[in-house]
XYZ file of C-alpha atoms in Angstrom:
783
model
C -16.154 39.695 -4.877
C -19.209 37.729 -3.740
C -18.543 34.210 -2.501
C -21.149 31.609 -1.541
C -19.976 28.716 0.588
C -22.525 25.913 0.592
C -21.888 23.843 3.701
C -20.956 25.134 7.133
C -18.690 22.298 8.159
C -15.043 22.829 9.164
C -13.866 23.137 5.542
C -16.411 25.722 4.471
C -16.010 27.808 7.619
C -12.216 27.745 7.543
C -12.131 28.828 3.906
C -14.504 31.703 4.707
C -12.257 32.750 7.602
C -9.091 32.826 5.502
C -10.687 34.670 2.580
C -12.431 37.253 4.734
C -9.245 37.921 6.670
C -7.285 38.426 3.439
C -10.018 40.377 1.625
C -12.212 42.177 4.129
C -14.222 43.819 1.330
C -15.342 40.461 -0.060
C -18.958 39.499 0.631
C -18.832 35.929 1.908
C -21.947 33.994 2.878
C -21.977 30.498 4.333
C -25.191 28.540 3.803
C -25.693 25.745 6.326
C -28.696 23.426 6.311
C -28.404 22.651 10.049
C -28.781 24.833 13.134
C -25.650 26.350 14.729
C -25.044 23.611 17.289
C -26.302 20.638 15.292
C -23.647 18.071 14.551
C -23.282 14.342 14.143
C -20.425 12.288 15.488
C -18.350 13.069 18.531
C -14.695 14.003 18.110
C -12.235 14.911 15.385
C -8.515 14.214 15.436
C -5.523 16.128 14.067
C -1.796 15.487 14.049
C 0.705 17.965 15.432
C 1.765 18.769 11.864
C -1.801 19.757 10.967
C -2.044 22.036 13.986
C 1.241 23.658 12.956
C -0.414 24.485 9.637
C -3.456 25.979 11.378
C -1.159 28.130 13.509
C 0.468 29.612 10.416
C -2.797 30.461 8.694
C -5.009 31.792 11.487
C -3.535 32.201 14.940
C -6.740 33.255 16.774
C -8.713 30.146 15.774
C -5.635 27.978 16.337
C -5.234 29.264 19.883
C -8.866 28.613 20.726
C -8.775 25.165 19.151
C -5.656 24.103 21.041
C -7.097 25.250 24.360
C -9.951 22.790 23.821
C -7.884 19.825 22.666
C -7.058 16.587 24.436
C -3.486 15.504 23.645
C -1.933 12.086 23.554
C 1.273 10.578 22.305
C 0.615 6.830 22.435
C -1.216 4.402 20.228
C -2.430 1.380 22.181
C -3.204 -1.905 20.400
C -5.316 -4.395 22.380
C -5.240 -7.888 20.860
C -5.740 -11.338 22.359
C -5.224 -10.226 25.921
C -2.131 -8.156 25.177
C -1.628 -4.380 25.071
C 1.150 -2.742 23.099
C 1.687 0.996 23.556
C 3.702 2.852 20.949
C 4.665 6.455 21.725
C 5.914 9.504 19.846
C 2.875 9.903 17.585
C 1.635 13.392 18.476
C -2.160 13.434 18.103
C -4.836 15.786 19.372
C -8.585 15.351 19.723
C -11.388 17.888 19.891
C -15.166 17.774 19.990
C -16.567 18.259 16.509
C -19.249 20.521 17.989
C -16.629 22.604 19.791
C -14.572 22.913 16.609
C -17.606 24.138 14.678
C -18.526 26.686 17.344
C -14.957 28.040 17.407
C -14.886 28.412 13.624
C -18.379 29.917 13.575
C -17.384 32.527 16.158
C -14.188 33.392 14.300
C -15.992 33.685 10.961
C -18.685 35.958 12.399
C -16.071 38.130 14.118
C -14.444 38.726 10.742
C -17.743 39.653 9.124
C -18.682 36.415 7.381
C -22.452 35.995 7.075
C -23.710 32.551 8.124
C -27.247 31.558 7.222
C -28.328 28.529 9.263
C -31.257 26.220 8.501
C -30.856 27.186 4.845
C -30.885 24.357 2.365
C -29.526 25.381 -1.062
C -31.108 22.996 -3.533
C -29.717 24.372 -6.799
C -26.974 26.706 -7.997
C -29.645 28.858 -9.705
C -30.310 30.247 -6.216
C -26.762 31.597 -6.190
C -26.536 33.162 -9.630
C -25.476 36.551 -8.188
C -22.315 35.124 -6.668
C -18.903 35.220 -8.380
C -17.714 31.993 -6.734
C -19.654 29.026 -5.375
C -17.734 26.743 -3.020
C -19.514 23.392 -2.857
C -18.520 22.121 0.594
C -21.783 20.237 0.951
C -20.377 16.869 1.939
C -20.479 13.271 0.798
C -23.973 13.628 -0.712
C -23.164 16.862 -2.569
C -26.094 18.146 -4.602
C -23.770 20.136 -6.838
C -21.684 17.077 -7.669
C -24.832 15.114 -8.391
C -26.413 17.798 -10.589
C -23.285 18.049 -12.743
C -22.353 14.400 -12.509
C -21.437 14.164 -16.199
C -18.961 16.992 -15.756
C -17.377 16.099 -12.401
C -17.461 12.349 -13.218
C -17.381 11.077 -9.634
C -16.360 7.538 -8.747
C -17.801 6.113 -5.542
C -16.352 2.914 -4.128
C -18.692 1.790 -1.355
C -16.491 -0.294 0.890
C -17.865 -3.564 2.294
C -17.149 -3.138 6.008
C -19.892 -1.804 8.243
C -19.184 0.885 10.849
C -21.013 3.113 13.282
C -19.797 6.251 15.083
C -20.552 6.279 18.803
C -19.076 7.769 21.969
C -18.426 7.123 25.638
C -17.521 8.872 28.862
C -14.614 6.441 29.296
C -11.364 8.484 29.607
C -8.509 7.391 27.336
C -4.842 8.360 27.415
C -3.974 6.889 24.000
C -5.428 6.443 20.550
C -6.819 2.974 21.152
C -7.462 0.052 18.837
C -9.367 -2.861 20.339
C -9.666 -6.123 18.406
C -12.258 -8.505 19.786
C -12.836 -12.085 18.701
C -16.476 -13.177 19.050
C -18.664 -16.131 18.179
C -19.814 -14.168 15.091
C -16.397 -12.974 13.903
C -13.923 -10.157 14.599
C -14.926 -6.666 15.771
C -12.727 -3.578 15.852
C -13.073 -0.437 17.967
C -11.201 2.753 17.067
C -11.335 4.994 20.160
C -9.784 8.261 21.341
C -10.501 10.975 23.885
C -11.437 14.373 22.493
C -12.214 16.275 25.711
C -12.276 15.438 29.425
C -14.892 12.790 30.074
C -15.711 12.150 26.411
C -14.237 9.790 23.838
C -15.098 8.808 20.278
C -15.753 5.132 19.557
C -16.031 3.849 15.979
C -17.079 0.212 15.773
C -16.272 -1.708 12.608
C -16.710 -5.228 11.273
C -17.057 -7.131 8.027
C -20.575 -7.488 6.553
C -20.868 -11.221 7.294
C -19.955 -10.803 10.944
C -22.299 -7.802 11.183
C -25.178 -9.864 9.868
C -24.404 -12.977 11.898
C -24.408 -10.852 15.051
C -27.884 -9.533 14.149
C -26.753 -5.922 13.960
C -28.612 -5.508 10.683
C -31.797 -5.794 12.765
C -30.737 -3.426 15.576
C -31.317 0.280 16.028
C -29.028 2.786 17.747
C -29.914 1.857 21.321
C -29.682 -1.886 20.728
C -26.340 -1.532 18.907
C -24.973 0.576 21.763
C -26.086 -2.031 24.300
C -24.449 -4.747 22.168
C -21.055 -3.026 22.333
C -21.581 -2.090 25.967
C -21.624 -5.809 26.688
C -18.792 -6.681 24.288
C -16.323 -4.152 25.681
C -17.610 -4.103 29.253
C -14.220 -5.025 30.702
C -12.513 -2.114 28.991
C -15.322 0.412 29.498
C -15.154 -0.080 33.282
C -18.793 0.874 33.797
C -18.828 3.842 31.417
C -21.728 3.946 28.949
C -21.695 3.830 25.155
C -23.407 6.968 23.782
C -25.133 7.563 20.448
C -25.714 10.552 18.186
C -27.281 9.607 14.875
C -25.115 6.504 15.121
C -26.429 4.628 12.129
C -24.643 1.702 10.507
C -22.949 2.684 7.265
C -20.455 1.551 4.647
C -17.680 4.007 3.906
C -17.786 5.617 0.429
C -14.382 6.302 -1.136
C -15.159 9.232 -3.445
C -12.988 10.585 -6.240
C -13.857 13.092 -8.948
C -12.249 13.403 -12.358
C -12.873 17.168 -12.226
C -13.212 19.514 -9.257
C -14.215 22.717 -11.051
C -17.119 23.723 -13.281
C -17.322 27.361 -14.348
C -17.468 29.238 -11.005
C -18.332 26.146 -8.920
C -15.542 24.358 -7.046
C -15.793 21.184 -4.985
C -14.139 21.032 -1.604
C -13.926 18.604 1.319
C -15.960 15.381 1.199
C -17.823 16.607 -1.883
C -14.518 16.347 -3.723
C -12.764 13.401 -2.057
C -13.068 11.235 1.040
C -10.430 9.494 3.143
C -11.176 6.585 5.453
C -11.518 7.280 9.177
C -8.830 4.709 10.027
C -6.122 7.272 9.281
C -8.066 10.088 10.953
C -7.741 12.478 8.042
C -11.242 13.401 6.835
C -11.515 16.776 8.585
C -7.781 17.405 8.080
C -8.124 16.786 4.343
C -11.127 19.111 4.104
C -9.505 21.965 6.024
C -6.316 21.656 3.987
C -8.524 21.953 0.880
C -9.661 25.276 2.322
C -6.089 26.450 2.637
C -5.204 25.324 -0.887
C -8.242 27.087 -2.409
C -7.506 30.233 -0.438
C -3.864 30.222 -1.585
C -4.881 29.746 -5.229
C -7.340 32.643 -5.101
C -4.837 34.983 -3.422
C -1.962 34.175 -5.764
C -3.711 34.225 -9.129
C -5.103 37.257 -10.959
C -8.398 35.828 -12.196
C -10.932 33.308 -10.963
C -10.563 30.623 -13.616
C -6.775 30.599 -13.362
C -7.067 30.362 -9.584
C -9.534 27.462 -9.677
C -7.386 25.607 -12.194
C -4.338 26.165 -9.982
C -6.246 24.823 -6.962
C -7.201 21.639 -8.757
C -3.828 20.901 -10.322
C -1.833 21.925 -7.268
C -3.924 20.105 -4.695
C -4.765 16.883 -6.515
C -1.479 15.049 -5.941
C -1.543 15.543 -2.176
C -5.201 14.501 -1.980
C -4.547 11.365 -4.005
C -1.545 10.467 -1.811
C -3.717 10.788 1.290
C -6.481 8.745 -0.317
C -4.001 6.053 -1.320
C -2.752 5.798 2.275
C -6.364 5.645 3.443
C -7.160 2.951 0.870
C -4.291 0.773 2.055
C -5.303 1.299 5.675
C -8.977 0.502 5.173
C -8.142 -2.674 3.240
C -6.019 -3.824 6.188
C -9.004 -3.437 8.505
C -11.354 -5.075 6.002
C -9.155 -8.174 6.002
C -8.039 -8.234 9.619
C -8.954 -11.934 9.757
C -5.869 -12.592 7.556
C -3.663 -11.594 10.478
C -5.673 -13.075 13.339
C -3.223 -15.952 13.811
C -0.221 -13.599 14.002
C 1.791 -13.216 17.176
C 0.362 -10.165 19.006
C 3.636 -8.255 18.622
C 3.676 -8.787 14.860
C -0.023 -7.964 14.726
C 0.563 -4.653 16.539
C 3.447 -3.855 14.188
C 1.097 -4.472 11.273
C -1.461 -2.087 12.759
C 1.168 0.635 13.053
C 2.613 0.203 9.554
C -0.588 -0.621 7.670
C -0.798 2.604 5.615
C 2.964 2.816 4.840
C 3.185 6.209 6.564
C 5.085 4.605 9.470
C 8.008 2.282 8.776
C 10.395 0.102 10.738
C 13.083 2.773 11.152
C 10.917 5.684 12.210
C 9.018 3.400 14.563
C 12.326 2.442 16.132
C 12.985 6.119 16.804
C 9.539 6.514 18.369
C 9.354 3.261 20.294
C 12.690 1.406 20.394
C 11.609 -1.086 23.050
C 8.610 -2.111 20.974
C 10.751 -2.628 17.851
C 13.167 -4.720 19.934
C 10.165 -6.964 20.656
C 9.354 -7.040 16.938
C 12.902 -8.191 16.136
C 12.806 -10.868 18.821
C 9.394 -12.121 17.719
C 10.599 -12.390 14.118
C 13.739 -14.226 15.233
C 11.664 -16.641 17.306
C 9.707 -17.511 14.167
C 12.976 -18.112 12.312
C 14.191 -20.369 15.106
C 10.951 -22.365 14.979
C 11.629 -22.961 11.282
C 14.884 -24.714 12.167
C 17.587 -22.035 12.353
C 19.800 -21.522 15.412
C 19.559 -17.740 15.497
C 20.368 -15.321 18.321
C 17.283 -14.369 20.335
C 19.037 -12.123 22.844
C 20.388 -9.712 20.237
C 18.591 -10.676 17.037
C 19.536 -9.123 13.734
C 16.839 -7.181 11.928
C 14.326 -9.175 9.812
C 16.137 -8.360 6.554
C 19.172 -10.371 7.708
C 17.381 -13.386 9.130
C 17.880 -16.570 7.094
C 15.137 -18.316 5.154
C 14.765 -21.822 3.791
C 12.969 -23.183 0.742
C 13.158 -26.998 0.726
C 16.891 -27.601 1.344
C 18.054 -24.252 -0.024
C 19.193 -21.880 2.734
C 19.152 -18.161 1.923
C 21.375 -16.113 4.232
C 19.246 -12.960 4.099
C 15.880 -11.874 2.715
C 17.168 -9.426 0.052
C 16.708 -10.517 -3.546
C 18.059 -9.210 -6.829
C 14.853 -8.838 -8.809
C 14.692 -10.405 -12.283
C 15.454 -7.596 -14.741
C 15.969 -8.017 -18.462
C 19.350 -6.710 -19.615
C 18.620 -7.117 -23.359
C 22.347 -7.687 -23.846
C 22.651 -11.313 -24.984
C 23.888 -12.449 -28.377
C 21.583 -15.115 -29.842
C 20.493 -15.904 -26.317
C 24.028 -16.285 -24.916
C 24.748 -14.373 -21.694
C 28.179 -12.746 -21.863
C 30.597 -10.686 -19.820
C 27.923 -8.096 -19.079
C 25.826 -10.744 -17.364
C 28.824 -12.166 -15.483
C 29.589 -8.746 -14.032
C 25.910 -7.924 -13.439
C 25.115 -11.059 -11.443
C 28.593 -11.518 -9.965
C 28.797 -8.011 -8.523
C 25.358 -8.195 -6.909
C 26.244 -11.568 -5.389
C 29.465 -10.156 -3.930
C 27.412 -7.151 -2.795
C 25.547 -9.376 -0.355
C 22.124 -10.171 -1.843
C 20.794 -13.421 -0.417
C 19.208 -14.614 -3.654
C 19.662 -13.623 -7.288
C 17.041 -14.076 -9.982
C 18.137 -14.167 -13.575
C 16.291 -12.103 -16.111
C 13.528 -13.944 -17.955
C 15.524 -16.591 -19.793
C 13.727 -17.874 -22.845
C 13.136 -21.547 -23.530
C 13.372 -21.275 -27.314
C 14.592 -18.901 -30.003
C 11.003 -17.933 -30.828
C 10.253 -17.566 -27.097
C 12.346 -14.404 -26.791
C 10.912 -10.966 -26.077
C 13.683 -9.232 -28.033
C 16.796 -10.266 -29.976
C 18.800 -9.305 -26.849
C 17.092 -11.705 -24.430
C 18.978 -14.565 -22.814
C 18.094 -18.160 -23.588
C 18.491 -21.695 -22.350
C 17.879 -23.896 -25.359
C 21.336 -25.099 -26.436
C 24.710 -26.197 -25.076
C 26.292 -22.770 -25.556
C 23.629 -21.168 -23.366
C 24.061 -23.835 -20.725
C 27.832 -23.371 -20.611
C 27.557 -19.585 -20.439
C 25.101 -19.744 -17.549
C 27.256 -22.335 -15.768
C 30.167 -19.890 -15.872
C 27.995 -17.277 -14.095
C 26.551 -19.721 -11.564
C 30.001 -21.085 -10.722
C 31.331 -17.562 -10.132
C 28.410 -16.717 -7.823
C 28.888 -19.894 -5.802
C 32.673 -19.541 -5.597
C 32.745 -15.916 -4.502
C 29.601 -15.298 -2.444
C 27.008 -16.870 -0.172
C 24.226 -15.984 -2.613
C 21.901 -18.507 -4.171
C 20.817 -18.067 -7.779
C 17.469 -18.831 -9.432
C 16.908 -19.390 -13.143
C 13.729 -17.676 -14.309
C 12.343 -19.421 -17.401
C 9.699 -17.947 -19.651
C 8.173 -17.591 -23.098
C 7.293 -14.149 -24.451
C 4.134 -15.221 -26.271
C 2.380 -12.343 -28.022
C 4.883 -9.859 -26.544
C 7.724 -11.458 -28.499
C 9.607 -10.276 -31.587
C 9.870 -6.744 -30.218
C 12.583 -4.091 -30.017
C 15.164 -3.660 -27.273
C 13.807 -1.665 -24.327
C 15.764 1.495 -25.186
C 14.654 1.300 -28.839
C 10.924 1.024 -28.088
C 9.641 -1.259 -25.359
C 7.049 -3.798 -26.586
C 7.119 -2.258 -30.068
C 7.247 -4.821 -32.906
C 10.497 -5.404 -34.780
C 10.541 -3.777 -38.190
C 12.629 -6.648 -39.586
C 14.076 -9.925 -38.366
C 11.003 -10.914 -36.392
C 9.540 -14.362 -35.808
C 6.092 -15.892 -35.433
C 4.489 -15.330 -32.029
C 2.006 -17.485 -30.092
C -0.616 -16.801 -27.458
C -3.633 -18.341 -25.787
C -5.827 -16.409 -28.258
C -5.152 -14.392 -31.434
C -5.115 -10.934 -29.800
C -2.272 -8.492 -30.569
C -0.705 -6.515 -27.718
C -0.805 -3.211 -29.603
C -3.160 -2.696 -32.532
C -0.087 -2.627 -34.805
C 1.662 -5.530 -33.066
C 2.073 -8.844 -34.806
C -1.078 -10.967 -34.639
C -0.256 -14.032 -32.507
C -1.280 -17.476 -33.594
C -3.631 -19.261 -31.178
C -1.783 -22.206 -29.696
C -2.771 -25.657 -30.808
C -2.341 -28.771 -28.707
C 0.786 -29.533 -30.695
C 2.154 -26.080 -29.874
C 1.429 -26.703 -26.201
C 3.292 -30.000 -26.245
C 6.297 -28.410 -27.967
C 6.444 -25.442 -25.579
C 6.050 -27.698 -22.547
C 8.934 -29.832 -23.781
C 11.042 -26.668 -24.212
C 10.397 -25.667 -20.614
C 11.352 -29.170 -19.459
C 14.591 -29.173 -21.468
C 15.505 -25.707 -20.175
C 14.852 -26.916 -16.633
C 17.180 -29.876 -17.138
C 19.842 -27.541 -18.510
C 19.366 -25.312 -15.469
C 20.096 -28.253 -13.185
C 23.249 -29.129 -15.129
C 24.355 -25.490 -14.974
C 24.119 -25.646 -11.174
C 21.221 -23.300 -10.456
C 19.837 -23.534 -6.929
C 16.231 -22.820 -7.905
C 13.996 -22.462 -10.969
C 11.101 -20.071 -11.494
C 8.380 -20.386 -14.122
C 7.333 -16.956 -15.428
C 3.529 -16.777 -15.715
C 3.078 -13.023 -15.350
C 3.172 -9.758 -17.323
C 1.150 -10.951 -20.289
C 3.751 -13.409 -21.565
C 2.739 -16.765 -22.983
C 1.716 -18.634 -19.835
C 0.134 -15.499 -18.372
C -1.974 -15.140 -21.513
C -3.785 -18.329 -20.501
C -4.462 -17.114 -16.970
C -6.111 -13.769 -17.746
C -9.651 -13.617 -19.176
C -8.553 -10.494 -21.060
C -6.094 -12.486 -23.160
C -7.703 -15.932 -23.104
C -10.816 -16.136 -25.274
C -10.578 -19.849 -25.943
C -13.685 -22.033 -26.026
C -11.900 -25.347 -25.429
C -10.816 -26.941 -22.151
C -8.107 -24.270 -21.758
C -10.473 -21.296 -21.760
C -13.474 -19.958 -19.907
C -13.417 -20.752 -16.187
C -10.429 -20.071 -13.974
C -10.009 -23.814 -13.558
C -9.675 -24.177 -17.326
C -7.435 -21.133 -17.801
C -4.924 -22.370 -15.262
C -4.778 -25.844 -16.822
C -1.918 -25.333 -19.306
C 0.374 -23.282 -16.998
C -0.079 -26.015 -14.384
C 0.783 -28.698 -16.940
C 4.027 -26.896 -17.715
C 4.897 -26.368 -14.056
C 4.172 -29.985 -13.131
C 6.358 -31.206 -15.990
C 9.182 -28.923 -14.807
C 8.751 -30.011 -11.199
C 8.980 -33.657 -12.240
C 12.483 -33.247 -13.701
C 13.787 -30.709 -11.185
C 15.487 -32.269 -8.115
C 13.100 -32.780 -5.228
C 15.434 -31.084 -2.739
C 15.558 -27.883 -4.784
C 12.759 -25.280 -4.671
C 10.656 -23.883 -7.480
C 8.685 -20.660 -7.734
C 6.132 -19.162 -10.066
C 5.799 -15.505 -11.013
C 2.212 -14.212 -11.170
C 0.521 -10.939 -12.024
C -1.845 -10.733 -9.069
C -4.098 -8.260 -10.870
C -4.384 -7.048 -14.448
C -5.274 -3.506 -13.255
C -8.015 -3.563 -15.868
C -11.762 -4.096 -15.842
C -12.730 -7.712 -16.464
C -9.225 -8.978 -15.772
C -7.655 -11.072 -13.060
C -8.568 -10.048 -9.537
C -6.483 -10.550 -6.393
C -9.018 -13.171 -5.302
C -8.404 -15.057 -8.560
C -4.694 -14.958 -7.871
C -5.157 -16.431 -4.401
C -6.866 -19.414 -6.055
C -4.127 -19.645 -8.690
C -1.465 -19.577 -5.961
C -3.261 -22.351 -4.077
C -3.342 -24.483 -7.227
C 0.396 -24.028 -7.786
C 1.109 -24.752 -4.117
C -0.745 -28.055 -4.488
C 1.421 -28.773 -7.533
C 4.605 -28.253 -5.521
C 5.462 -24.576 -5.771
C 7.544 -23.306 -2.859
C 7.342 -19.560 -3.451
C 5.007 -17.205 -5.324
C 6.806 -14.245 -6.876
C 4.047 -11.611 -6.741
C 3.992 -8.934 -9.403
C 1.081 -7.209 -11.164
C -0.160 -5.977 -14.506
C 1.568 -5.587 -17.875
C -1.069 -7.899 -19.325
C -2.932 -5.421 -21.535
C -2.114 -1.928 -22.736
C -5.278 -0.407 -21.237
C -4.203 -1.338 -17.692
C -4.267 1.509 -15.157
C -1.931 0.624 -12.274
C -1.993 2.632 -9.054
C 1.677 3.294 -8.403
C 3.298 4.312 -5.147
C 5.822 3.107 -2.580
C 5.687 -0.678 -2.197
C 2.567 -0.583 -4.379
C 2.450 -4.327 -5.102
C 3.079 -5.440 -1.517
C -0.647 -5.686 -0.584
C -1.067 -8.398 -3.237
C 1.827 -10.375 -1.781
C 0.265 -9.895 1.643
C -3.062 -11.292 0.457
C -1.605 -14.312 -1.316
C 0.766 -15.134 1.547
C -1.804 -14.892 4.299
C -4.829 -16.340 2.483
C -3.250 -18.999 0.255
C -0.756 -19.848 3.049
C 2.218 -19.990 0.698
C 5.552 -18.186 0.929
C 5.735 -15.052 -1.217
C 8.267 -12.655 -2.636
C 7.164 -9.071 -3.190
C 8.545 -6.530 -5.629
C 7.586 -3.101 -6.925
C 8.949 0.337 -6.012
C 10.717 -0.977 -2.928
C 13.793 1.184 -2.573
C 15.209 1.091 0.967
C 16.334 -1.395 3.589
C 13.855 0.277 5.942
C 11.013 -0.754 3.620
C 12.387 -4.302 3.419
C 12.333 -4.607 7.205
C 8.848 -3.092 7.372
C 7.430 -5.584 4.875
C 9.030 -8.612 6.499
C 8.249 -7.681 10.095
C 4.595 -7.075 9.211
C 4.283 -10.523 7.609
C 3.524 -9.214 4.126
C 6.180 -11.281 2.343
C 8.974 -13.754 3.084
C 11.480 -12.361 0.597
C 11.791 -8.860 -0.846
C 13.081 -8.242 -4.372
C 14.589 -4.924 -5.395
C 15.292 -3.924 -8.975
C 16.358 -0.336 -9.611
C 18.215 0.074 -6.284
C 20.429 -2.847 -7.293
C 21.047 -1.355 -10.736
C 22.833 1.662 -9.262
C 24.245 0.015 -6.136
C 25.538 -3.560 -6.363
C 26.518 -3.374 -2.662
C 23.025 -2.361 -1.532
C 22.747 -5.319 0.845
C 26.274 -5.008 2.225
C 25.651 -1.344 3.065
C 22.366 -2.225 4.745
C 24.118 -4.942 6.767
C 26.627 -2.367 8.007
C 23.843 0.077 8.864
C 21.974 -2.491 10.955
C 25.063 -4.195 12.359
C 24.505 -7.562 10.677
C 28.193 -8.494 10.842
C 27.742 -12.119 9.787
C 27.105 -11.173 6.152
C 29.511 -12.921 3.803
C 32.233 -10.864 2.171
C 35.001 -12.209 -0.112
C 38.492 -11.713 1.380
C 39.469 -9.320 -1.378
C 36.831 -6.861 -0.141
C 37.165 -7.505 3.618
C 38.946 -4.205 4.428
C 36.082 -2.315 2.814
C 33.577 -4.267 4.868
C 35.477 -3.538 8.068
C 35.565 0.174 7.333
C 31.890 0.578 6.429
C 30.830 -1.380 9.519
C 32.954 0.890 11.740
C 31.727 4.075 10.084
C 28.083 3.027 10.064
C 27.938 2.772 13.856
C 28.903 6.427 14.142
C 26.905 7.554 11.108
C 23.726 5.928 12.333
C 24.098 7.312 15.839
C 24.677 10.784 14.404
C 21.663 10.546 12.106
C 19.379 9.247 14.836
C 20.515 12.039 17.141
C 19.926 14.604 14.398
C 16.428 13.255 13.731
C 15.519 13.264 17.409
C 16.864 16.748 18.039
C 15.326 18.072 14.843
C 11.930 16.625 15.670
C 9.753 19.213 17.412
C 8.234 18.164 20.717
C 4.704 16.897 20.340
C 1.952 18.886 21.990
C 1.440 15.968 24.358
C 5.066 16.292 25.465
C 4.687 20.046 25.859
C 1.508 19.540 27.868
C 3.431 17.195 30.179
C 6.243 19.736 30.561
C 8.873 17.562 28.879
C 12.067 19.243 27.703
C 12.988 16.596 25.136
C 11.061 14.409 22.699
C 9.984 11.051 24.074
C 12.127 9.125 21.616
C 15.286 10.715 23.073
C 14.663 9.381 26.573
């Protein structure tokens, strides 16, 4: 087999090593445009887990690499005169040049041919090869030539960065955040060998331009940062090596394989430097391609297996990198945070690190996080314990005069189990059990303001006395038997109405028994859905009056709070999104016009709802579709509702149009809550694939939301919050006397269970290479 590897970076060389070792008879040639010791940049960084992988696949290169590495365990966050060091991370740094020389030597020792200063311009030059591995980087010629086949997407991120170095020794992966007259600057720095450290400087494009960096060359830029970080550099110089200013390109390809050509490394996909995974990702591509070729009988099957088997892991890494880079792009959102909370946000920005595993790594730091959060709660008027504060999840919160005992919320979830809009025994048990289970706040399912406002025939309503009485029965039970507060979510289905029950065909039109549907514009949800009638002014007045009457009924039923549903493509949301609002009158066109009717409805509701009781609005912060609502639009919408008297924005996303393409994942909607909370300066509730108490604490402690709503976890575990309270020792949680023995038992057992689990995790965690280098017998977190 003849294999051509185009690109002699770490990925191409490592693949050649693995293949040549497994198939000595294969003829493998690496074509590299540069000379043997040419390289840009300074250091590369790997985690301990990545080095473990290298050890399994090629011990000789692993042993040479690890002899050259600098090891560290801490991450140090410098912000506003403070330094927070968080241990137990297990990172290693190495000179990029050294890494290349090690891999070059290993490849040549195995018999791989490396042709330096050879620039392959076209695959026609390689027609005698059975396999062409395109490891030719971000500007891949192969990807460009076959652009229609590979279908790359390049998202050029706005922040500007440059890769420099220094002789300043560092004993931690260091983040420095510097406030200047031009704006914020960030330095990502780590040592990769004695006397040498990598320094990546980053800032937003406006700050970059205001500082005049757009007019500076390498030497001037280096001198600029030499002055800025002089106190930290302690006389050490800033060094350059092709240190040009760039914007990071996030690259994805729809396809990775064409005939006998396969993309690998940055040619295939990039991951932002803020999670230190670019070289890691590329070398793991090498391993995946090698494994596919060894395990499959023919080339095409092997290449297909590589693409399908590797894609999920690559996309997960890219998603983490996306979330991380966005945090750095919008660091100004968090500039007013307490330094402890800011440092916690740095550590948890990509979702890879959470509250619980950070507590195992750095318990003293997380104690500071808990105290800082509690201090903020005390400043808001609560007499909470600062010496031994409970975790953020169990700190109280206040909206107007409504006190919520903890931050866990039963998310609004349609049960589709009402009869002519009347909630029955199912709803009493559903809401009652979750209230007894400890949730601080319950949201009803979307409760419809009129018979023709329903999504399905099974939706609850609030348009007559029977509905009001049935809801009062539920509210009274919640108040009598728990400390929970309960919010009535009111909505109108709009063009998504007159559809089947969820388990019969979600959003599919009723075959009989339907009713006329309304929307901002006459656009059906599905092509075969009922065509909605465009709302007239008379329709608007009628619907507004229905919302007002339902609000008044909610007050008589005893609800603590009311929410107006303006998300998910329902009636009010159809006005907000340009994808569903094509009107040419004063309610269409500009964002100011599109928000007009939803604001009218909210203001009318607010006028009749008691002033001491809070109100919220549910928004889809993005439509996940081209031409739809953007997060920036939603910040403006949130500001408008805040001016109108909203106390909380319930942040969801999507479900506006069928062609939406959401990017799912853990806590996937939390970044939108983060943006609205910290830019619009309004309290938010986040929701969306949040499944654990650990995630709740992570979100709250990082300042990404004020309340956290969970849906599916509550469906299978009504006592979700009570169990979490036992786990974290939040003994003050309310429990009805009938269930008190159960509470006592789970609190006693949880102390032992948590200690056992923590001990198991610590003992099961291998010592980091930094710990081994220091001669430690136990992991740092155990000390």
